[in-house]
Coordinates of N, CA and C in Angstrom, one line a residue:
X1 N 0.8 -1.2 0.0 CA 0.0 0.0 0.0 C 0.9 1.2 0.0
X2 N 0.9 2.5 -1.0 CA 1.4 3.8 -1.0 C 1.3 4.2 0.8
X3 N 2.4 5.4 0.8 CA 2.6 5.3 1.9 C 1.6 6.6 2.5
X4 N 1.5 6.9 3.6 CA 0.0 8.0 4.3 C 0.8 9.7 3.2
X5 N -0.3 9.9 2.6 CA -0.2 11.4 2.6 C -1.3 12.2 2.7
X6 N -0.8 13.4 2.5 CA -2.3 14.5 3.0 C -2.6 14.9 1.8
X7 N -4.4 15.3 1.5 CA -4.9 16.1 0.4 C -5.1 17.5 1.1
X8 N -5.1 18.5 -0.2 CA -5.6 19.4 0.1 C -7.2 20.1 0.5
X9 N -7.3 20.7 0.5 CA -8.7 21.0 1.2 C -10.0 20.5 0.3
X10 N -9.8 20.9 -1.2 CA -10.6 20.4 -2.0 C -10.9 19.0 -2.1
X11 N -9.5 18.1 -2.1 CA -9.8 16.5 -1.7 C -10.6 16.4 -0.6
X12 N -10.3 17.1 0.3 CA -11.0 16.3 1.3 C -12.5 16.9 1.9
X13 N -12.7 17.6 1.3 CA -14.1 18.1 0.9 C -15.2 16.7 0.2
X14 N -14.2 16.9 -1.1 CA -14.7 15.7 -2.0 C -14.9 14.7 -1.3
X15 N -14.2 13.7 -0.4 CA -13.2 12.5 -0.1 C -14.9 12.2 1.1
X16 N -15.3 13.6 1.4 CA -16.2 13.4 2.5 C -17.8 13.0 1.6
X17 N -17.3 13.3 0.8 CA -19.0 12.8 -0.2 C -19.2 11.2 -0.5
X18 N -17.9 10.5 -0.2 CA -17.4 9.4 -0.8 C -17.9 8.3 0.4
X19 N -18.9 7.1 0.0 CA -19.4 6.6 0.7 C -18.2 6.1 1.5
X20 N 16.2 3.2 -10.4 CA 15.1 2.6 -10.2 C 14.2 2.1 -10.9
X21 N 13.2 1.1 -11.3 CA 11.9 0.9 -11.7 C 11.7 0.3 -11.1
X22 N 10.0 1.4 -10.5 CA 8.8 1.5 -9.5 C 7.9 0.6 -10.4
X23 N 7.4 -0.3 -9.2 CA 6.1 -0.7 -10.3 C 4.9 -1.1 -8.7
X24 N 3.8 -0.7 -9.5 CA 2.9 -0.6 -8.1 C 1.4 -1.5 -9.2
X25 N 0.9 -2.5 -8.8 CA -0.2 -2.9 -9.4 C -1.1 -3.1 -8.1
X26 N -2.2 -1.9 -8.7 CA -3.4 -1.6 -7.5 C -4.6 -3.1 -7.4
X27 N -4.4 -3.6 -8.3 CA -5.3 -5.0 -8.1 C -4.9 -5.9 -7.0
X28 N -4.2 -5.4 -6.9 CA -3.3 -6.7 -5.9 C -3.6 -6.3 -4.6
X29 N -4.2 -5.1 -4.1 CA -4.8 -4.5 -2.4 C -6.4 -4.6 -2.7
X30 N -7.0 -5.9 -2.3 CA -8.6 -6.3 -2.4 C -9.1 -5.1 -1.4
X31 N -8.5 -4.2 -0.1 CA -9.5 -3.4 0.3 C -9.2 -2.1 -0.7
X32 N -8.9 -1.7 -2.3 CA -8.7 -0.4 -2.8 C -10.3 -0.6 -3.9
X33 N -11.0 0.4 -4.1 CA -11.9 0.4 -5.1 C -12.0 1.5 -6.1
X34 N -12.5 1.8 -6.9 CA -13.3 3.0 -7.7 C -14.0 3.5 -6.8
X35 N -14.0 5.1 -7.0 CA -15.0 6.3 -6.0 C -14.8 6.7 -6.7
X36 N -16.3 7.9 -7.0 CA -16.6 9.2 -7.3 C -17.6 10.1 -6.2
X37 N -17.4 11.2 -6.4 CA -17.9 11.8 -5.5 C -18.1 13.6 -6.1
X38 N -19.4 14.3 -5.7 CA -19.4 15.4 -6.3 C -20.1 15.6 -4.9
X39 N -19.3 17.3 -4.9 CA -20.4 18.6 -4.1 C -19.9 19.7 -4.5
X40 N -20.5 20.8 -4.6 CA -20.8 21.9 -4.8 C -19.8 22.7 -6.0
X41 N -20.0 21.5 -7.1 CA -19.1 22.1 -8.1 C -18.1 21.3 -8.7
X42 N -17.7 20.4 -7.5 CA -16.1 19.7 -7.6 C -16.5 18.4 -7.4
X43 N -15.8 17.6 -8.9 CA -16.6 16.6 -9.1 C -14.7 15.3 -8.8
X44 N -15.1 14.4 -8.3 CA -13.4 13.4 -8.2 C -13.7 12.4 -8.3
X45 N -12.9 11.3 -8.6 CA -12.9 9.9 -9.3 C -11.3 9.7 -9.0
X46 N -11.5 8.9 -8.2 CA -10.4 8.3 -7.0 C -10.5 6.3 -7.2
X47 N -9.1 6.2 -6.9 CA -9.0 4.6 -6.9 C -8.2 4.9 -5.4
X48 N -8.6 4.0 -4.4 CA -8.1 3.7 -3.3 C -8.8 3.1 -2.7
X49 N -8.3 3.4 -0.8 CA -8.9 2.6 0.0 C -10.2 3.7 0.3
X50 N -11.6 3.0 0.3 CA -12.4 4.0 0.8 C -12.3 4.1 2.4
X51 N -11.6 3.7 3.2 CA -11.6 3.9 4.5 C -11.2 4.9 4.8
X52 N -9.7 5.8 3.9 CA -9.3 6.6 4.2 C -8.6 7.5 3.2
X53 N -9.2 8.5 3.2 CA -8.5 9.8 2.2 C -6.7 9.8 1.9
X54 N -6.7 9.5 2.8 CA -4.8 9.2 2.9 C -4.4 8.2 2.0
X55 N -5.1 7.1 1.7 CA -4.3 6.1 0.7 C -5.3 6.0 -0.8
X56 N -4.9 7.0 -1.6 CA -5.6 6.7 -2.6 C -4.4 6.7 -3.6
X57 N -4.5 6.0 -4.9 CA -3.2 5.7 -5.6 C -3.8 6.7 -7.1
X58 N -5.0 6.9 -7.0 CA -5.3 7.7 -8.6 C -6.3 9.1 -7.7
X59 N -5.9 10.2 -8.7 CA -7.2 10.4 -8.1 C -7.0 12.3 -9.3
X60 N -8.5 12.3 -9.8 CA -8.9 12.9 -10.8 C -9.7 14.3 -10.4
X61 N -10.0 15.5 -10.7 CA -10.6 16.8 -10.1 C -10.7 17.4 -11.0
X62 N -11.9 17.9 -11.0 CA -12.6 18.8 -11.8 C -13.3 20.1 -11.0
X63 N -12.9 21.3 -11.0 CA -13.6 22.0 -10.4 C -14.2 23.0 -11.0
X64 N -15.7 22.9 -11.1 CA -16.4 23.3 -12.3 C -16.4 24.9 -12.3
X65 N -16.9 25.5 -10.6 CA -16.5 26.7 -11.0 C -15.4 27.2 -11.3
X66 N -14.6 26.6 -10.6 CA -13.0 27.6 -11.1 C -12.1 27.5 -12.5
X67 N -13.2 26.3 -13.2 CA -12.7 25.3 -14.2 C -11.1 25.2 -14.1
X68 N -10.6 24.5 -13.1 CA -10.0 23.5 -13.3 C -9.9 22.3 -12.9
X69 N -8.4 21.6 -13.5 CA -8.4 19.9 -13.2 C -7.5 19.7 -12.7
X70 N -7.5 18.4 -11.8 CA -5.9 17.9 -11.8 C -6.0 16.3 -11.7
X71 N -4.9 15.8 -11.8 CA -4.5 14.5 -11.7 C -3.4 13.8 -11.2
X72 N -3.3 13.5 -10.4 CA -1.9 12.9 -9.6 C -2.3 11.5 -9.4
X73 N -0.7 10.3 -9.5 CA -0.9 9.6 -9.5 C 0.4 8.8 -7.8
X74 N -0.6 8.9 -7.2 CA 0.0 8.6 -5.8 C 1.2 7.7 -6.1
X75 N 2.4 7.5 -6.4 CA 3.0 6.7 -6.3 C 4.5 7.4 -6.4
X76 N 4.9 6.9 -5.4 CA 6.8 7.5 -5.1 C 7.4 7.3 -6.3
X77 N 7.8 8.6 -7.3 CA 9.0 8.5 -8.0 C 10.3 8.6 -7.4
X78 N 10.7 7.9 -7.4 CA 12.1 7.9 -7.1 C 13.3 8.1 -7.3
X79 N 14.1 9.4 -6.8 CA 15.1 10.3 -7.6 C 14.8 11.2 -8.2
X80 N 13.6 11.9 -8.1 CA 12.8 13.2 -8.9 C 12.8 14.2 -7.2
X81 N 13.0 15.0 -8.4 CA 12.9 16.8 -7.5 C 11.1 17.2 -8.0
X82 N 11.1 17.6 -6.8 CA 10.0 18.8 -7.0 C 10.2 19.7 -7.8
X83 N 9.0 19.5 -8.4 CA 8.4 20.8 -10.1 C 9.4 20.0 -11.1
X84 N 10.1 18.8 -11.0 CA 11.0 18.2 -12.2 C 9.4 17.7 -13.1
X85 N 9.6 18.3 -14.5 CA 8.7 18.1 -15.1 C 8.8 16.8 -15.6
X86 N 7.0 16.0 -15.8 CA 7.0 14.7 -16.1 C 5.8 14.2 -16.7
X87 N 6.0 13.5 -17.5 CA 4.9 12.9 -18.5 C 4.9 11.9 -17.9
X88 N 2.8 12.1 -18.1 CA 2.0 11.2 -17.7 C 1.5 10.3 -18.5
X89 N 1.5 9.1 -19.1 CA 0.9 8.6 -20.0 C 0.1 6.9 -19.6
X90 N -1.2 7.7 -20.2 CA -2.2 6.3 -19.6 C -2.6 6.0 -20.7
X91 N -2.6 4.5 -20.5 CA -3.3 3.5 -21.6 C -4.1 2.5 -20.9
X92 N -5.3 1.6 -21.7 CA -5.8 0.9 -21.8 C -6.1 0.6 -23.0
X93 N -5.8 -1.1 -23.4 CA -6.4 -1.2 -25.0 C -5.4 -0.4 -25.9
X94 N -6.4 0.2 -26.9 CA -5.7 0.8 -27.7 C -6.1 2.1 -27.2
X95 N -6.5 2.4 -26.3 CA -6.8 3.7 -25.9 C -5.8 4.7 -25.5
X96 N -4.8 5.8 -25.2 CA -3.6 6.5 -25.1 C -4.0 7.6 -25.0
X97 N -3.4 8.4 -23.9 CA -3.2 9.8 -23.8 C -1.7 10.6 -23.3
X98 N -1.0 11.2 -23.3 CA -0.4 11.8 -22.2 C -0.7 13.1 -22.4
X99 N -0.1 13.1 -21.0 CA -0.3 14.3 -20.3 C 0.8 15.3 -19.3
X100 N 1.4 16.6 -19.8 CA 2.3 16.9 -19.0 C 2.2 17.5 -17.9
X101 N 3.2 16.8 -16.8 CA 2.9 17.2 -15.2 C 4.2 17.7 -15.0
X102 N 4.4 17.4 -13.7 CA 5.2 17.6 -12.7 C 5.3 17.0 -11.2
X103 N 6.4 16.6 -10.9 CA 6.9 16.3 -9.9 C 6.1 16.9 -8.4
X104 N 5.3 16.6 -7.8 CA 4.8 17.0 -6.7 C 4.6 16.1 -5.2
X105 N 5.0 16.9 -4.2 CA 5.3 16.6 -3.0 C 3.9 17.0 -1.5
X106 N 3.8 16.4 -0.7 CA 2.5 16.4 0.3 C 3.0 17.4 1.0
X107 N 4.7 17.7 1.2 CA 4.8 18.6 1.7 C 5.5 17.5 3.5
X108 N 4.8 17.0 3.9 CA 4.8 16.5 4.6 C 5.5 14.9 5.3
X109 N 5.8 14.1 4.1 CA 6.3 12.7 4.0 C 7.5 13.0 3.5
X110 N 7.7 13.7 2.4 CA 8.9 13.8 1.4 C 8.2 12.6 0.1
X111 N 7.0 12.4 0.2 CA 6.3 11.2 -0.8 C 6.6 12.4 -2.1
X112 N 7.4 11.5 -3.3 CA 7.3 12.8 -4.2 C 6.3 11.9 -5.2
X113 N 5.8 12.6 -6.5 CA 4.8 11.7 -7.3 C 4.0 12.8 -8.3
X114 N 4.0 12.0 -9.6 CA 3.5 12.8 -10.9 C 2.2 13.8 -10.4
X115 N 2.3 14.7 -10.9 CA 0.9 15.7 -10.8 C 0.6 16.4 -12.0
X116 N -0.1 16.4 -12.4 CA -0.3 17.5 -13.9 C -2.1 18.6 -13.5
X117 N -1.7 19.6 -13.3 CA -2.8 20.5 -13.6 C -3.0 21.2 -14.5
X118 N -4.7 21.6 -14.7 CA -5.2 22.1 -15.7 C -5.4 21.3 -17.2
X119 N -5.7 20.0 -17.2 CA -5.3 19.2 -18.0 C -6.5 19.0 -18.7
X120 N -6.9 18.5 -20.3 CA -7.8 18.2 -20.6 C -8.9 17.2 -20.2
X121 N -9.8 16.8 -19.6 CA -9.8 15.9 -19.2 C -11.0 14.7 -19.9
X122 N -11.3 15.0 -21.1 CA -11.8 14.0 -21.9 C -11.0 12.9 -22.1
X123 N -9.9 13.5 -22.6 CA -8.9 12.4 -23.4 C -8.6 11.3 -21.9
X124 N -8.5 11.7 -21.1 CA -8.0 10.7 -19.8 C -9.4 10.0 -19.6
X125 N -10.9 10.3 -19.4 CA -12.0 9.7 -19.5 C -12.2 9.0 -20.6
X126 N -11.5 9.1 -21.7 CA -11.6 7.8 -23.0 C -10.7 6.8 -22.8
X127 N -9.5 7.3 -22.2 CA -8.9 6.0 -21.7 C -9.3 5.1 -20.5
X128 N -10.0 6.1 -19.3 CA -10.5 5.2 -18.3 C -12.1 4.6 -18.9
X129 N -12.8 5.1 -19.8 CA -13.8 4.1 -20.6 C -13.4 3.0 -20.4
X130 N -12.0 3.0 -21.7 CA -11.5 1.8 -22.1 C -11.3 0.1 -21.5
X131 N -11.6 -0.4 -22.5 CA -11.6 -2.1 -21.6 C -10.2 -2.5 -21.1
X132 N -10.2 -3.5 -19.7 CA -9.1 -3.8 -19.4 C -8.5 -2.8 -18.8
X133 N -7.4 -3.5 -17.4 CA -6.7 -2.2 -16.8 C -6.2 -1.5 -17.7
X134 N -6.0 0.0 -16.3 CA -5.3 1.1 -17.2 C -3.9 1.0 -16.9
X135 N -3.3 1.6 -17.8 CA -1.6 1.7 -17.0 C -1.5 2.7 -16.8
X136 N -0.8 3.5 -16.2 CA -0.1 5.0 -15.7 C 1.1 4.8 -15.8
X137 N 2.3 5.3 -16.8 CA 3.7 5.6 -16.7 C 3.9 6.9 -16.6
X138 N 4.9 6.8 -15.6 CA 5.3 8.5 -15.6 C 6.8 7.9 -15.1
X139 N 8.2 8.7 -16.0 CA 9.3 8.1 -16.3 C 9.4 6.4 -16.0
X140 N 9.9 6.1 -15.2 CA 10.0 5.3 -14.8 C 9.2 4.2 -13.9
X141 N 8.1 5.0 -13.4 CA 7.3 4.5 -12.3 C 5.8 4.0 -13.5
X142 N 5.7 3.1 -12.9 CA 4.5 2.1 -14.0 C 3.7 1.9 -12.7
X143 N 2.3 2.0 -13.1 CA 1.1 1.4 -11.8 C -0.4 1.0 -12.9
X144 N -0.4 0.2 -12.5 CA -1.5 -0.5 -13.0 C -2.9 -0.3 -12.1
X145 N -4.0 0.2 -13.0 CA -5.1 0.2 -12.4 C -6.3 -0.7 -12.8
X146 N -7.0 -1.2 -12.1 CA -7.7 -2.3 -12.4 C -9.2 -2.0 -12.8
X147 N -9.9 -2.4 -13.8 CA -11.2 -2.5 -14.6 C -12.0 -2.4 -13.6
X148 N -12.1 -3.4 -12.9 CA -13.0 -3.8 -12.0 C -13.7 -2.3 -11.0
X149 N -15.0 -2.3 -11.3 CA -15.7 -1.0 -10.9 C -15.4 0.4 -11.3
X150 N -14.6 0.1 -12.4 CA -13.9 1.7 -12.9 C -15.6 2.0 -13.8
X151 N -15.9 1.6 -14.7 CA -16.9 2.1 -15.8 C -18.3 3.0 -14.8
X152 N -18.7 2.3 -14.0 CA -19.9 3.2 -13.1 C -19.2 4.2 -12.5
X153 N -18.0 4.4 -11.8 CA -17.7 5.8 -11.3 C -17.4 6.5 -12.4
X154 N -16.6 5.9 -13.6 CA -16.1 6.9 -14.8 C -17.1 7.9 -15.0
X155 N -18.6 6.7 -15.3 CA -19.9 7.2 -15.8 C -20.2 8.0 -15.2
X156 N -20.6 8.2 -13.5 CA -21.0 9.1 -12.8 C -20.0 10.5 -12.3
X157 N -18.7 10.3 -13.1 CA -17.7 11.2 -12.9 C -18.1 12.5 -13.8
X158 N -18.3 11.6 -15.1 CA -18.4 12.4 -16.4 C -19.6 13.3 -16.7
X159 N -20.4 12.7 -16.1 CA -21.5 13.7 -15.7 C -21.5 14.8 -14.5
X160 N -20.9 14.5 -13.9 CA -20.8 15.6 -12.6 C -19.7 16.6 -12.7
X161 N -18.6 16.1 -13.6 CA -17.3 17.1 -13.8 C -18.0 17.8 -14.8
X162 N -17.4 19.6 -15.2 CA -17.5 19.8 -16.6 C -16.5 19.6 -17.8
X163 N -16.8 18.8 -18.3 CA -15.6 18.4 -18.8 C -15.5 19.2 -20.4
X164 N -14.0 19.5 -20.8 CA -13.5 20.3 -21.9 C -14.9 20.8 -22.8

């Protein structure tokens, strides 16, 4: 399991609506699931543990009034500096997108880990459509996310975000 970090205030707003080569395959923790969750504008689509806001390994935002997004993908890069810029690239199938981020930190752990804001976020909802896990590479670090219950939160994401 990724190790404890903190969200910011908007996560955990959200989070309350909610009922080297690194390699991290999220199938493999039976207590992690799909969540979505929307209030008052800010819509997120999270893979973790629903018990606690602290261990989530994906997790997606849209915030309608301020229109923006972000996406971070909880997982220790290893040997990366903060703000070191970093491509995010997710597949499933034949489905592909990337996306450019950056190096981001909790502040708190020293956990460092891809982040990209303001990003389009269709193209990342065609790949989480898509059949079969997803993958997330960013340099070096690979994480696999698993099918199972992704299409109903996608569904209920895509409606509640505004998306592009």
């Amino acid at each position: 399991m990724a190790p404890r970090r903190s969200l910011n205030l908007i996560g955990l707003a959200v989070a309350a609506c909610l009922p080297g080569i690194a390699a991290a395959t999220a199938e493999t923790d039976p207590g992690n699931e799909w969540m979505e969750g929307s209030d008052q504008g800010v819509a997120s689509l999270t893979y973790g543990n629903p018990e606690t806001v602290e261990d989530l390994l994906f997790w997606l935002i849209c915030e309608n009034k301020k229109k923006t997004t972000e996406l971070t993908v909880y997982d220790d890069v290893t040997g990366a500096k903060v703000g070191q810029p970093i491509l995010i690239e997710l597949s499933a199938g034949a489905a592909k997108t990337s996306i450019k981020g950056q190096i981001a930190t909790d502040g708190m752990t020293g956990y460092l880990f891809p982040q990209a804001k303001n990003i389009k976020v269709k193209p990342v909802i065609e790949v989480l459509r898509a059949k079969g896990p997803v993958t997330a590479k960013a340099g070096k670090l690979v994480t696999t996310l698993p099918e199972k219950g992704r299409a109903e939160a996608v569904a209920k994401f895509a409606k509640a975000g505004a998306l592009d």
